[in-house]
PDB file of C-alpha atoms in Angstrom:
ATOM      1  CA  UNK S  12     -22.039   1.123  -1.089  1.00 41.00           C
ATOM      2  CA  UNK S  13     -19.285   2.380   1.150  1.00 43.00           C
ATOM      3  CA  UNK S  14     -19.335   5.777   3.057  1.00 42.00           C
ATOM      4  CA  UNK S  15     -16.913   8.319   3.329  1.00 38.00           C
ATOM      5  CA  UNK S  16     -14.954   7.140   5.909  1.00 40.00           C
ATOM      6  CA  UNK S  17     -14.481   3.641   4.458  1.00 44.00           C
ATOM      7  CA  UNK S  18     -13.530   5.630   1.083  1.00 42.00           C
ATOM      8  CA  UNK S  19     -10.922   7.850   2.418  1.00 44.00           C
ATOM      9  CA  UNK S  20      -9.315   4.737   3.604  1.00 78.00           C
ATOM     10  CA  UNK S  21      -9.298   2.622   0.036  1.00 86.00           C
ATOM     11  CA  UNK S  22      -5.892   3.294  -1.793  1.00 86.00           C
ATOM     12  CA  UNK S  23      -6.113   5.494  -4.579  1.00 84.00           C
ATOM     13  CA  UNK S  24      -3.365   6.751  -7.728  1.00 86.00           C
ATOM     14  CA  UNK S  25      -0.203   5.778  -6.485  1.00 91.00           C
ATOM     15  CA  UNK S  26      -0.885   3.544  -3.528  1.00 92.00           C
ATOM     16  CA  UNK S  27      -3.298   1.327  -5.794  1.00 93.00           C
ATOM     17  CA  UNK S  28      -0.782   1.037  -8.918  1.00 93.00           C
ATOM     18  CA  UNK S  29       1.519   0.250  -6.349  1.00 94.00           C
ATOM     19  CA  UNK S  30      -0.435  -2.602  -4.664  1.00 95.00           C
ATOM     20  CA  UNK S  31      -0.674  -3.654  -8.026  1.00 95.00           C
ATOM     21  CA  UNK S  32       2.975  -3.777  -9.147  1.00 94.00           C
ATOM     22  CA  UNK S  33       3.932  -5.674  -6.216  1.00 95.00           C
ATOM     23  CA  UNK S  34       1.148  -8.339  -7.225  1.00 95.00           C
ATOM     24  CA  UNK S  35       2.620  -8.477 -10.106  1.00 95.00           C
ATOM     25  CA  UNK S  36       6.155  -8.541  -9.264  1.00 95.00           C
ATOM     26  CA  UNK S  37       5.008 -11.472  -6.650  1.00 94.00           C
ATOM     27  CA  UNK S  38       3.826 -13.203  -9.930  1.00 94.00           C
ATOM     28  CA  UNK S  39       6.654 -12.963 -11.958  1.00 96.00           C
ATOM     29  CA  UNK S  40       9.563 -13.854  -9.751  1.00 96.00           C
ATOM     30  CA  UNK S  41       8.802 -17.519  -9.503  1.00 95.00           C
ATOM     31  CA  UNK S  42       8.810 -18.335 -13.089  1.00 95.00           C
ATOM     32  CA  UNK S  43      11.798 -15.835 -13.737  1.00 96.00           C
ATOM     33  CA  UNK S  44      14.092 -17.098 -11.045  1.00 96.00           C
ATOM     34  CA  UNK S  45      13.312 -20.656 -12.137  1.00 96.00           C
ATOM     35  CA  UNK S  46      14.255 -20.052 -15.600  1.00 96.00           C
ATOM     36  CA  UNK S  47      17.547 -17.992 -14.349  1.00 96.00           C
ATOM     37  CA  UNK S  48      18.271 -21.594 -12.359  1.00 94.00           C
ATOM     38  CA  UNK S  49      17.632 -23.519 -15.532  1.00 94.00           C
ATOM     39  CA  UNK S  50      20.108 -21.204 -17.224  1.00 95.00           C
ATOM     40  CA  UNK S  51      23.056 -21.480 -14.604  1.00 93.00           C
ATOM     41  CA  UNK S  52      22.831 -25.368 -14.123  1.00 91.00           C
ATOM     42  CA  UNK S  53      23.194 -25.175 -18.238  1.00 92.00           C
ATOM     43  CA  UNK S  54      26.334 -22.804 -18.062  1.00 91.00           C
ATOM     44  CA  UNK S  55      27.536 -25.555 -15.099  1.00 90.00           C
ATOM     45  CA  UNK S  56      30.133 -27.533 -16.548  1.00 88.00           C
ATOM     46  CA  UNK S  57      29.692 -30.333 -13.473  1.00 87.00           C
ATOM     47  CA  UNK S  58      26.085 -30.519 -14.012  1.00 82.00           C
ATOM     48  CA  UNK S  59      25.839 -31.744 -17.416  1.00 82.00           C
ATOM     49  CA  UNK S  60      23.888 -34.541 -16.824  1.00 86.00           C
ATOM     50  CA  UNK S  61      21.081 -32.612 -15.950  1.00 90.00           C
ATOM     51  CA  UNK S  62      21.055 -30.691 -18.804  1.00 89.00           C
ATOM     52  CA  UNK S  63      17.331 -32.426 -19.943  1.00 91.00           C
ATOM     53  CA  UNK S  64      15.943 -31.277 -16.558  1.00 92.00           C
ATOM     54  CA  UNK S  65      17.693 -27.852 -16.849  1.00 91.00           C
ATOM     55  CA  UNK S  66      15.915 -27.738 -20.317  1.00 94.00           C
ATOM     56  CA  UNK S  67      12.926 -29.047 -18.741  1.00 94.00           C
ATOM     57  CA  UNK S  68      12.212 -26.372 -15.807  1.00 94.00           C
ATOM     58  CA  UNK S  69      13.284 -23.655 -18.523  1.00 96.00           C
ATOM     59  CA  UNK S  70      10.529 -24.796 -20.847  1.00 96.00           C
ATOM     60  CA  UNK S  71       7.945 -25.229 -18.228  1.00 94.00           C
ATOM     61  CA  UNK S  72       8.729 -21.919 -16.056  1.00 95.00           C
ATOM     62  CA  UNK S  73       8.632 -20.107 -19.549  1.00 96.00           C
ATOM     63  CA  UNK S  74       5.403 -21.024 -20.827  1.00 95.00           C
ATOM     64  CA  UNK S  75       4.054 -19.752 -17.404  1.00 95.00           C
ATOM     65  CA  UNK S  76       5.982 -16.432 -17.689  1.00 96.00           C
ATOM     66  CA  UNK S  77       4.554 -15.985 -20.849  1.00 95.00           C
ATOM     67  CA  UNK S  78       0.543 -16.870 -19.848  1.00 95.00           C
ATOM     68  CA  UNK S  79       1.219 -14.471 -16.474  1.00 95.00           C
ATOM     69  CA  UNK S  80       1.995 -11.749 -18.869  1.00 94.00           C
ATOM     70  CA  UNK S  81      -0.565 -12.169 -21.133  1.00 93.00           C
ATOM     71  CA  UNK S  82      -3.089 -12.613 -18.657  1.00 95.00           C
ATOM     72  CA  UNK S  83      -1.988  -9.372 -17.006  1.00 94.00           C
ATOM     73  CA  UNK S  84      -2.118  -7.306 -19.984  1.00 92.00           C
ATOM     74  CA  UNK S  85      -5.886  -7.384 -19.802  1.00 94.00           C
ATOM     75  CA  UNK S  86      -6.627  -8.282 -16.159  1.00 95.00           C
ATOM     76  CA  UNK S  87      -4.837  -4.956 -15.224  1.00 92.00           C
ATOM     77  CA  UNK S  88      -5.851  -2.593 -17.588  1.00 75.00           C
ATOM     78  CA  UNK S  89      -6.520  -4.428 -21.072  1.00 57.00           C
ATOM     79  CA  UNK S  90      -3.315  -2.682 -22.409  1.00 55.00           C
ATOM     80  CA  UNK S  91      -3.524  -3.978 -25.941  1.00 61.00           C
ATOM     81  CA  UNK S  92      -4.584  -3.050 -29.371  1.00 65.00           C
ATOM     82  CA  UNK S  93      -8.078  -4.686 -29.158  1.00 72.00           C
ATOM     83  CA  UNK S  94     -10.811  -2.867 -28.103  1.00 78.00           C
ATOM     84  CA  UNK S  95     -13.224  -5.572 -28.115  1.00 89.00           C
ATOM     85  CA  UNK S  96     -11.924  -9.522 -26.894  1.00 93.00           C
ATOM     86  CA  UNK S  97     -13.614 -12.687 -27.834  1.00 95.00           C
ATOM     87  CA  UNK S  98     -15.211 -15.134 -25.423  1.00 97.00           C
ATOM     88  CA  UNK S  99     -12.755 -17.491 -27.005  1.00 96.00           C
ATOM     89  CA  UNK S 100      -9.247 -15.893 -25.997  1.00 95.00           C
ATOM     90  CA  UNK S 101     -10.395 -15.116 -22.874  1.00 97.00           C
ATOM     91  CA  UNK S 102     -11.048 -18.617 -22.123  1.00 97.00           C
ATOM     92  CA  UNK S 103      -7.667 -19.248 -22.935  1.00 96.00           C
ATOM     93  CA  UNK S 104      -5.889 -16.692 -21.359  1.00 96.00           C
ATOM     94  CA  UNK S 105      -7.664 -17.673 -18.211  1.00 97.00           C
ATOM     95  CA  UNK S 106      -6.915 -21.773 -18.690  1.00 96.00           C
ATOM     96  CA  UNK S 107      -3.303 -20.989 -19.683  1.00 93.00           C
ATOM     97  CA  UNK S 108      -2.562 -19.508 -16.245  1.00 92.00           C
ATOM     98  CA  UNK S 109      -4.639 -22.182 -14.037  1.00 92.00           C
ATOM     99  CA  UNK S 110      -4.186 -25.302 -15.752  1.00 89.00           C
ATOM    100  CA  UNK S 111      -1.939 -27.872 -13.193  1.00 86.00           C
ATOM    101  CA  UNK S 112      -4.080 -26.973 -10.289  1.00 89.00           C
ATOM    102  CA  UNK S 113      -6.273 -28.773  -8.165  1.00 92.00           C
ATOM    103  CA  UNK S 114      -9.273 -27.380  -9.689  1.00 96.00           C
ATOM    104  CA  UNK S 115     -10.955 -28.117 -13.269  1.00 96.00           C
ATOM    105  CA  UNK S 116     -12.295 -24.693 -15.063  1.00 97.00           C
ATOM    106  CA  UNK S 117     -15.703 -25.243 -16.916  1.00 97.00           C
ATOM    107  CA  UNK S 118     -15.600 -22.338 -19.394  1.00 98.00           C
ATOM    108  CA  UNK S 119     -19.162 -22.246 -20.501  1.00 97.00           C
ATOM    109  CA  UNK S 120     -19.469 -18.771 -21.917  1.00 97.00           C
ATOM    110  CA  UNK S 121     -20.849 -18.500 -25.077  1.00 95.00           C
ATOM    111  CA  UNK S 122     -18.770 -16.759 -28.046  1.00 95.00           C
ATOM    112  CA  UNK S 123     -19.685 -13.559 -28.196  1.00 95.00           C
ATOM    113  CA  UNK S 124     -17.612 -10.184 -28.100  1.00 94.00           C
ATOM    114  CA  UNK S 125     -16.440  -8.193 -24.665  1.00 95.00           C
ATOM    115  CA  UNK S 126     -15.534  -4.672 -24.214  1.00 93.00           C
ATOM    116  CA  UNK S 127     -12.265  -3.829 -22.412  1.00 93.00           C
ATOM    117  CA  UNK S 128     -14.038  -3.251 -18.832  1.00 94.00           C
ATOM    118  CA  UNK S 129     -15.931  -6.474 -19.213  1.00 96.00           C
ATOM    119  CA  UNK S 130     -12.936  -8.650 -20.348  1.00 96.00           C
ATOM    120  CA  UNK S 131     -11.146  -7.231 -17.663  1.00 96.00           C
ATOM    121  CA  UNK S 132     -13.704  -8.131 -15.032  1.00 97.00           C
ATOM    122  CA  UNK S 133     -14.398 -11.352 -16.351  1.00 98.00           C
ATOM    123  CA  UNK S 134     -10.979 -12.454 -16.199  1.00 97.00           C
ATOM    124  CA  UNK S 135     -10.413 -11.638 -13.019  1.00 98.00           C
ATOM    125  CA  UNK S 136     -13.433 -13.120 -11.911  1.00 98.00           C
ATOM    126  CA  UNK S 137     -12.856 -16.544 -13.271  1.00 98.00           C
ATOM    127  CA  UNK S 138      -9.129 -16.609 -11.985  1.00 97.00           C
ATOM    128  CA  UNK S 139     -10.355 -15.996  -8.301  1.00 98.00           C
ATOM    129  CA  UNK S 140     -13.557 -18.736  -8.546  1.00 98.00           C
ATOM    130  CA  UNK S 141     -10.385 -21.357  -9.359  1.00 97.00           C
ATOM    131  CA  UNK S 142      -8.286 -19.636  -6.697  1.00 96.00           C
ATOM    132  CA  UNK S 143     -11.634 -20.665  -4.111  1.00 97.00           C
ATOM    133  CA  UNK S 144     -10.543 -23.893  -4.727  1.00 97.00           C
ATOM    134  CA  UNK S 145      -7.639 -24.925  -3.116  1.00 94.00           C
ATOM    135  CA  UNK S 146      -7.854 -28.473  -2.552  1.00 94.00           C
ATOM    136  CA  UNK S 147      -9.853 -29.062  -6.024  1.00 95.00           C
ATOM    137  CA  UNK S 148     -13.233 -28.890  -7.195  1.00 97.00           C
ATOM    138  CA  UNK S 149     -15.054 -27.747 -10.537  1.00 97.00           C
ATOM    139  CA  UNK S 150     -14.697 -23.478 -11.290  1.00 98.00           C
ATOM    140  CA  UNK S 151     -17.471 -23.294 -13.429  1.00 98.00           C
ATOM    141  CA  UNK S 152     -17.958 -19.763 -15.507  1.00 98.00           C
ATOM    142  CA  UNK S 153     -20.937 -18.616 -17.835  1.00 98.00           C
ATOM    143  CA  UNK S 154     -22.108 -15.183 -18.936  1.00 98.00           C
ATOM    144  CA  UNK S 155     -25.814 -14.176 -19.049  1.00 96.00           C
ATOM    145  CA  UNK S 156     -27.351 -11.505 -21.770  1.00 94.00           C
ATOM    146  CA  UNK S 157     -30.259  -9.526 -19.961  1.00 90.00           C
ATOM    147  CA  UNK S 158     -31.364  -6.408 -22.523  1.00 89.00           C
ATOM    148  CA  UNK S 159     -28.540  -3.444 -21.130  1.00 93.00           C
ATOM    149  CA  UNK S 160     -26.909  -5.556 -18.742  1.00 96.00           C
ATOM    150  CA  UNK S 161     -24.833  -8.640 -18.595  1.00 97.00           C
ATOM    151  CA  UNK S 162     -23.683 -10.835 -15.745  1.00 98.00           C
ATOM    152  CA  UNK S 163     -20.534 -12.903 -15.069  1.00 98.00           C
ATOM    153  CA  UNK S 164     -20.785 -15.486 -12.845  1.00 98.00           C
ATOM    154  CA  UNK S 165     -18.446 -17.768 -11.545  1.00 98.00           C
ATOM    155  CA  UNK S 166     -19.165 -20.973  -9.439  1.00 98.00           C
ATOM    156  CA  UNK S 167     -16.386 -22.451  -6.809  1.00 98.00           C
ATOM    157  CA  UNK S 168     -18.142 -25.878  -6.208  1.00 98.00           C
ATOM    158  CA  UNK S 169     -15.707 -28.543  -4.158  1.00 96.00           C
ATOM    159  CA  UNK S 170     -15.105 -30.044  -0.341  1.00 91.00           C
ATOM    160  CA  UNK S 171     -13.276 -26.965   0.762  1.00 92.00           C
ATOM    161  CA  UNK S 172     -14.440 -23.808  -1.228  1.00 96.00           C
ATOM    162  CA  UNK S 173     -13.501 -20.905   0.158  1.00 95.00           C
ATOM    163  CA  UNK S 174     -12.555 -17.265   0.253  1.00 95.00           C
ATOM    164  CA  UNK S 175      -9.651 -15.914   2.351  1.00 94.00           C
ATOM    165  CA  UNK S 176     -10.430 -13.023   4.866  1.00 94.00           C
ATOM    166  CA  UNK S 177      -8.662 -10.616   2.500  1.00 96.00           C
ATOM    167  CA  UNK S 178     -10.411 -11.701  -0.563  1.00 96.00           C
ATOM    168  CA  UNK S 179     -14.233 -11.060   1.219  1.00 96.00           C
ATOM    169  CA  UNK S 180     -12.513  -7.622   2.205  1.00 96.00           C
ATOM    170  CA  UNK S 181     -11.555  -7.021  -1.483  1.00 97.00           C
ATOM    171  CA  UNK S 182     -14.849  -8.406  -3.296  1.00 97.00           C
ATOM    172  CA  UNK S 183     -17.191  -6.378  -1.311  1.00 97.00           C
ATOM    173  CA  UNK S 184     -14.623  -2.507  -1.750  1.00 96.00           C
ATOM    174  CA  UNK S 185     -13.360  -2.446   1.681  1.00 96.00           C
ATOM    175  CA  UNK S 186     -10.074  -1.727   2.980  1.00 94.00           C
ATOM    176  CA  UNK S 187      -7.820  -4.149   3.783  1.00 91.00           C
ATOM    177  CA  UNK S 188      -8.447  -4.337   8.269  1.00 85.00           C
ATOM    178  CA  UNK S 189      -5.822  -7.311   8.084  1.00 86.00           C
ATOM    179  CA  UNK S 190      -3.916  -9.653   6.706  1.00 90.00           C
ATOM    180  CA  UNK S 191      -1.237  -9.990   2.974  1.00 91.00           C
ATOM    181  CA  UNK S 192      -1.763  -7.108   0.891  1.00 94.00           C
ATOM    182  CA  UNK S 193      -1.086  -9.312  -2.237  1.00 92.00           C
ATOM    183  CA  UNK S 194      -4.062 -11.545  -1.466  1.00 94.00           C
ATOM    184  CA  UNK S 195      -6.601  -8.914  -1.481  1.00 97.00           C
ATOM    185  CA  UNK S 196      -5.786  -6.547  -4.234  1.00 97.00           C
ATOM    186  CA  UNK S 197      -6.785  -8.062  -7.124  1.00 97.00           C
ATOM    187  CA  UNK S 198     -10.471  -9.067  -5.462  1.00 98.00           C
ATOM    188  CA  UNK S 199     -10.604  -4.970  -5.184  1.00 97.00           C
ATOM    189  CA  UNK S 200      -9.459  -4.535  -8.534  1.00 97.00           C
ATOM    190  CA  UNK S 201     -12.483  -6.575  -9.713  1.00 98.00           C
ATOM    191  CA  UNK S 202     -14.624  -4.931  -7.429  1.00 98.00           C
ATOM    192  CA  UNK S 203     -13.316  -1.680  -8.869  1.00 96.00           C
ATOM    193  CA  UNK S 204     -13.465  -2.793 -12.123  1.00 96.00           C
ATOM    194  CA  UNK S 205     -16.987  -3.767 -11.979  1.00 97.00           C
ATOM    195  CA  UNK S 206     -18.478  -0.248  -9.939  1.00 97.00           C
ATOM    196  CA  UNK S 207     -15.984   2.188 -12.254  1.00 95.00           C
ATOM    197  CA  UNK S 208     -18.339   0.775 -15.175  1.00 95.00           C
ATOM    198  CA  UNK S 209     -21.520   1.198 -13.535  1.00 96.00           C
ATOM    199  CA  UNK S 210     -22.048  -2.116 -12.466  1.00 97.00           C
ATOM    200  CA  UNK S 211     -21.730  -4.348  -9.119  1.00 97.00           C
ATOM    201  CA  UNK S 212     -20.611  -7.041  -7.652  1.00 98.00           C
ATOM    202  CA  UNK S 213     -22.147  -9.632  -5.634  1.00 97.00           C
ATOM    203  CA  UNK S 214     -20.402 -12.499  -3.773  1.00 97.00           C
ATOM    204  CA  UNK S 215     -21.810 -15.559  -1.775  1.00 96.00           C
ATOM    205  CA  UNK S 216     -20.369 -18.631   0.297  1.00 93.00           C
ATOM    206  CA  UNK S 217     -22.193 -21.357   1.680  1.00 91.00           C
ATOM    207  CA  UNK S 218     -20.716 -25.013   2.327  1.00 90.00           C
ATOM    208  CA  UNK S 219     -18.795 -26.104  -0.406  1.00 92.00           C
ATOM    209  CA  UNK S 220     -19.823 -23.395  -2.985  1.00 97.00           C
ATOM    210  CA  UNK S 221     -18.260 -19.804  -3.579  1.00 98.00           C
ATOM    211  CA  UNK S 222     -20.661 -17.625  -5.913  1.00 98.00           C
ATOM    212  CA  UNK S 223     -19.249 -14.835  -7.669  1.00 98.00           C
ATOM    213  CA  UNK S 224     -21.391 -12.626 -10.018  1.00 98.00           C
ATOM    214  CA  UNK S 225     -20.559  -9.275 -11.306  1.00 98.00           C
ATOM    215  CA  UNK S 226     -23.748  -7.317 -13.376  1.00 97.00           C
ATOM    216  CA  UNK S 227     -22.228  -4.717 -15.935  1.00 97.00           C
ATOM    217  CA  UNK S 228     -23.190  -2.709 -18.712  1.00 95.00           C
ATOM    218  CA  UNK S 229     -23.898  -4.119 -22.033  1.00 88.00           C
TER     219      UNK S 229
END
């Protein structure tokens, strides 16, 4: 729970879409510049013979541009035709954007179907267990079934899991005291995601394992 004063001090309409925006923005520019460099070493008539790599960065920077954006569409606001998502594409949408890391993802949720709040948190969910893994480890994810309710849970098990100051600001709906903006929105907007449906979110850390488990309506 937070009081009022802790409330007041949360971002809220504007503010929070654009906290948001500029995560996103943040997300996008890496891929997009790299495939505007692919583009002007192909246009470079003295830098023909690095045309395959030219090809090469465009290809690569692409496919990540194009799992960012799909990712997004239902991580901020499930802003598609579907009302209900399969365990299935979920898992995919969430492996598309962290495979290449340091840390393996363990999808182990059943198939079953997920309304848009649920998708929304669970996706979010599983993309920060992998991001408590810096320097590698296993980011295992599961759902539970329990009458009304269901629970996501994500486990960070490796050497050096972690969460970032902002991040244990974000997960438990506080304000931001210090630190990158960027880093702790999108813990809030799970956080948010998970009370605005009448649910909750609980996160632990111990040595070597970050829990993460939000319990929503069924």
């Amino acid at each position: 729970m937070t009081d009022a004063a802790t409330t007041s001090a949360l971002p809220d309409g504007q503010a929070l879409a654009t906290l948001v925006a500029g995560k996103l923005c943040h997300d996008f520019i890496s891929p997009a510049g790299a495939i505007s460099s692919g583009l002007d070493l192909l246009k470079d008539p003295s830098a023909q013979d690095m045309r395959d790599d030219a090809m090469g960065l465009i290809e690569q920077s692409a496919k990540k541009m194009v799992a960012l954006v799909n990712f997004a569409r239902v991580a901020f606001g499930a802003a598609t035709s579907s009302e209900r998502f399969s365990a299935a594409e979920l898992g995919e949408l969430v492996s598309g954007l962290t495979e290449g890391g340091r840390a393996t993802l363990d999808w182990q949720v059943a198939e079953r179907s997920f309304s848009k709040p649920q998708a929304r948190a669970l996706v979010n969910l599983a993309y920060l267990t992998v991001a408590a893994l810096p320097s590698g480890g296993t980011a295992t994810i599961d759902v539970r079934e329990d009458g009304d309710t269901v629970t996501l849970e994500g486990r960070a098990e490796g050497n050096r899991a972690r969460l970032k100051g902002e991040a244990i600001a974000g997960l438990a709906g506080q304000p931001l005291p210090e630190g990158l903006p960027g880093q702790w929105i999108q813990p809030y907007w799970l956080w948010l995601t998970a009370h605005d449906a009448g649910g909750e979110l609980v996160t632990t850390a111990e040595e070597g394992r970050v829990t993460l488990s939000a319990r929503m309506p069924n």
